[in-house]
Coordinates of C-alpha atoms and ligand atoms in Angstrom, one line a residue:
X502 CA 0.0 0.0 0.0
X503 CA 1.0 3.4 -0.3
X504 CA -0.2 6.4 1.5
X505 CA -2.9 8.7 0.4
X506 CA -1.7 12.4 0.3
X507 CA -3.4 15.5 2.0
X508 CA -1.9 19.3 1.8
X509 CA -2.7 22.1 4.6
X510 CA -1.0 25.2 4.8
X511 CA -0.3 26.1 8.5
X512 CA 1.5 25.2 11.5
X513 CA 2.2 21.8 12.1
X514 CA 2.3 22.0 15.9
X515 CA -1.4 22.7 15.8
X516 CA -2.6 19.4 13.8
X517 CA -3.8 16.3 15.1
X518 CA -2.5 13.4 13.7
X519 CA -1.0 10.0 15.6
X520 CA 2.5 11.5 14.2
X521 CA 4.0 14.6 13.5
X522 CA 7.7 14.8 11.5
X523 CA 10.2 17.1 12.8
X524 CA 12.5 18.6 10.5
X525 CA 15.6 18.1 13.6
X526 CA 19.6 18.3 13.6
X527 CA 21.5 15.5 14.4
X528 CA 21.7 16.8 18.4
X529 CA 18.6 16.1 18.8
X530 CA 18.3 18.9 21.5
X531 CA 16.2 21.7 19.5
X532 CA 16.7 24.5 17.3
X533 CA 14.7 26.9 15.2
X534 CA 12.3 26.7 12.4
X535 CA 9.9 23.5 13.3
X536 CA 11.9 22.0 15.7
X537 CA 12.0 25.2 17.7
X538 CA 8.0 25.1 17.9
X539 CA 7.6 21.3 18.2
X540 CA 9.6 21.7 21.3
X541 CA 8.1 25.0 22.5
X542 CA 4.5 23.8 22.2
X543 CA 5.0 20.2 23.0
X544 CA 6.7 21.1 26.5
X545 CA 10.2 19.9 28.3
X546 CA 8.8 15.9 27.9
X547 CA 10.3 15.5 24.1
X548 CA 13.3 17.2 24.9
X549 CA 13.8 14.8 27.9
X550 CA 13.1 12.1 25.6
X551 CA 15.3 13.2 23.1
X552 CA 18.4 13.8 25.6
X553 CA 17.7 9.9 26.8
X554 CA 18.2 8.8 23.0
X555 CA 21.4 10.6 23.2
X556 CA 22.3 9.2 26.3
X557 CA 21.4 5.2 24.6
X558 CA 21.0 4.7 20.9
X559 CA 22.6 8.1 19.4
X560 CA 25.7 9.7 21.5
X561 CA 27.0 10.6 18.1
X562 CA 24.0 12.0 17.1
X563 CA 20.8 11.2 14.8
X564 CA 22.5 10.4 11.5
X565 CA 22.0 12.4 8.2
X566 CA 18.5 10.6 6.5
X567 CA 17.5 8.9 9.5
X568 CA 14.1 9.1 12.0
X569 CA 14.0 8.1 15.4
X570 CA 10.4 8.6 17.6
X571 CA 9.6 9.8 20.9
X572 CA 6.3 10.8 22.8
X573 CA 4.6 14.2 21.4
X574 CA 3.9 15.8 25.0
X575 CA 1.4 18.2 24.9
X576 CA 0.7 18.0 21.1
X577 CA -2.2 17.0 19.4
X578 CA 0.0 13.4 18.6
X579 CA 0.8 10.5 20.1
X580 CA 4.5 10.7 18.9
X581 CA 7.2 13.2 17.3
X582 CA 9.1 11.5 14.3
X583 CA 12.9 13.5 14.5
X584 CA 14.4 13.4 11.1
X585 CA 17.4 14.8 9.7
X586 CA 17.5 16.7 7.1
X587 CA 20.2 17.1 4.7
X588 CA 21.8 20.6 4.6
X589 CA 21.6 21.9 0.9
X590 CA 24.9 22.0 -1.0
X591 CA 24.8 23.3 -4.5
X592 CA 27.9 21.6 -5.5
X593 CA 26.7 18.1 -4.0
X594 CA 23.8 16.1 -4.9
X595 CA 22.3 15.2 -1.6
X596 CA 18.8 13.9 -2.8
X597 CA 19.0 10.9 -1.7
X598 CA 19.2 11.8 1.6
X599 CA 16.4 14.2 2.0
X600 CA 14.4 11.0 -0.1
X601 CA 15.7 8.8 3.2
X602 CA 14.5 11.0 5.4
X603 CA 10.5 10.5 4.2
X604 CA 11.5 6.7 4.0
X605 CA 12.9 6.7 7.1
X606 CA 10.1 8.5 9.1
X607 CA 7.6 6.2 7.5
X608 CA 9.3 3.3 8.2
X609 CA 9.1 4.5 11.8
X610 CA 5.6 5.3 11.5
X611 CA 4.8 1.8 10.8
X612 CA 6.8 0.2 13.5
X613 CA 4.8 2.3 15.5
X614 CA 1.3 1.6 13.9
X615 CA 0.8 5.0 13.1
X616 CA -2.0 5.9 10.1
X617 CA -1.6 9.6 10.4
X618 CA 1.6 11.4 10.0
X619 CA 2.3 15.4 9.7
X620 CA 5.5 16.1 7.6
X621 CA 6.8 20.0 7.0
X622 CA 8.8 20.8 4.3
X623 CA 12.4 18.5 5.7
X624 CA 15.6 21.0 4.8
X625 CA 13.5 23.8 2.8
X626 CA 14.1 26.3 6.1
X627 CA 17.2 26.7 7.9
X628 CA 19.0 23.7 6.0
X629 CA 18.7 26.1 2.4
X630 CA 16.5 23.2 -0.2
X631 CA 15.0 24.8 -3.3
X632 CA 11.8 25.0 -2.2
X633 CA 10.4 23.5 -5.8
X634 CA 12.8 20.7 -5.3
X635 CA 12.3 19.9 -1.7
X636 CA 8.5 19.2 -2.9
X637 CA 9.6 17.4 -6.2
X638 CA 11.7 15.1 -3.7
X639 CA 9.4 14.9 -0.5
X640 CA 5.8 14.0 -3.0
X641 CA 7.9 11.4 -5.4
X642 CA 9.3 9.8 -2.4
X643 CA 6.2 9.2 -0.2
X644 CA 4.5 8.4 -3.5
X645 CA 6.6 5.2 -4.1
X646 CA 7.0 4.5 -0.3
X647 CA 5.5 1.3 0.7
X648 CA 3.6 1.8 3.9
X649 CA 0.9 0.9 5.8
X650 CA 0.3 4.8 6.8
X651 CA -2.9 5.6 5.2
X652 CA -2.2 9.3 5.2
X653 CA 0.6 12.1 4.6
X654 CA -0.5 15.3 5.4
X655 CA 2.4 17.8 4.2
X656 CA 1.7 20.9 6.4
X657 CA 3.1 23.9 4.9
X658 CA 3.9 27.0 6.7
X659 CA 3.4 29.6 3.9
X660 CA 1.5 29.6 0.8
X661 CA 4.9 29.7 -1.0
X662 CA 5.5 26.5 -0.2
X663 CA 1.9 25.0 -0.4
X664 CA 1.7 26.2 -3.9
X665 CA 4.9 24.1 -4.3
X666 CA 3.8 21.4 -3.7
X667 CA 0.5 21.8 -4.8
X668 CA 2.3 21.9 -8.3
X669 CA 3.8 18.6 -7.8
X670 CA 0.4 16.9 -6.6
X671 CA -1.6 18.3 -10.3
Ligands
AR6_1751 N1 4.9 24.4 10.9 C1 5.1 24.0 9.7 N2 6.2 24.4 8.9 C2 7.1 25.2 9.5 C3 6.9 25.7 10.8 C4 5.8 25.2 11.6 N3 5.6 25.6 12.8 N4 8.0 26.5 11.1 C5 8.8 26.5 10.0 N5 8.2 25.7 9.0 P1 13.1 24.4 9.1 P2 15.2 22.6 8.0 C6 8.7 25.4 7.6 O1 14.1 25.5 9.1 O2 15.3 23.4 6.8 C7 16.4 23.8 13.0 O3 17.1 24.7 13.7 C8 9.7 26.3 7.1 O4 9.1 27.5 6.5 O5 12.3 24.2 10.3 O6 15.1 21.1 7.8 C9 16.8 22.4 13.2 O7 17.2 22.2 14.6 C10 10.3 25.4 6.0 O8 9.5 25.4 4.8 O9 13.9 23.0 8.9 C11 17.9 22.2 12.3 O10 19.1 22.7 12.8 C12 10.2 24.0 6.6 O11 9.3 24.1 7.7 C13 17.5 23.0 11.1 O12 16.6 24.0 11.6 C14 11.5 23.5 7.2 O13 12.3 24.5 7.8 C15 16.7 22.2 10.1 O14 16.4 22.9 8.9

């Protein structure tokens, strides 16, 4: 199966769905952009989560394309997906790792039984992704992504980039 795919422009901290992607850094201990107001509106429990992944699975960090879950704290979710974005180099064709990160966090998302999952646009903030290309990527790659999530609700911020990928969904 693969998922069915939904589009809302707004702010992914205030959706409801079992899980909601954040767009982290290999720390796993915040940051701006989405992970800033994950962990703002979600409350001190995801950060103590994250810092006990640190302390077991990941003392060298979240790698580069992969997820890892915690609880979602106060957020309409029952758990935060924390991917890792690749940082955009024009000289460098890092695709394949922003495609691993919407493999990755669905792959998580069915471990966990989820049906539901938010994503933002991974890497096209702070991390510098084309916008049109961070769409192109993030809407081929849950397209061909066996799951058993039966939906992907990309939750854009603007309407810059919900026209984006609003383009790649026609
Ligand atoms: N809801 C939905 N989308 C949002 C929100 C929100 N509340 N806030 C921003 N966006 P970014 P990245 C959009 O920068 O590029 C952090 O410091 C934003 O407009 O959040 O993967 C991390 O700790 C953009 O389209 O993530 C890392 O260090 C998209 O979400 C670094 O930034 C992603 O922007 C990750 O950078």
């Amino acid at each position: 199966m693969t998922a069915r795919i939904t589009l809302v422009q707004g702010d992914i901290t205030g959706q409801s769905a079992d899980a909601i992607v954040n767009a982290a850094n290999s720390s796993l201990l915040g940051g701006g952009g989405v992970d800033g107001a994950i962990h703002r509106r979600g409350g001190p429990e995801i950060l103590a989560e994250c810092r006990a992944l640190r302390a077991s699975r990941y003392g060298r960090g979240l790698p580069t394309g992969q997820a890892v879950a915690t609880t979602a704290g106060r957020l309409d979710a029952r758990w935060v997906i924390h991917t890792v974005g690749p940082r955009y180099l024009p000289e460098e064709d890092r695709s394949e790792l922003l495609a691993s990160c919407y493999r990755e966090s669905l792959r998580v998302a069915d471990e966990l039984g989820a049906r539901t999952v938010a994503f933002p646009a991974v890497s096209a903030g702070i991390y510098g992704w084309p916008l049109d290309d961070a769409a192109r990527i993030a809407v081929e790659t849950v397209r061909a992504a066996p799951t058993s999530v039966e939906e992907v609700r990309f939750v854009l911020f603007d309407e810059r980039a919900y026209e984006a990928f609003a383009a790649r969904l026609r």
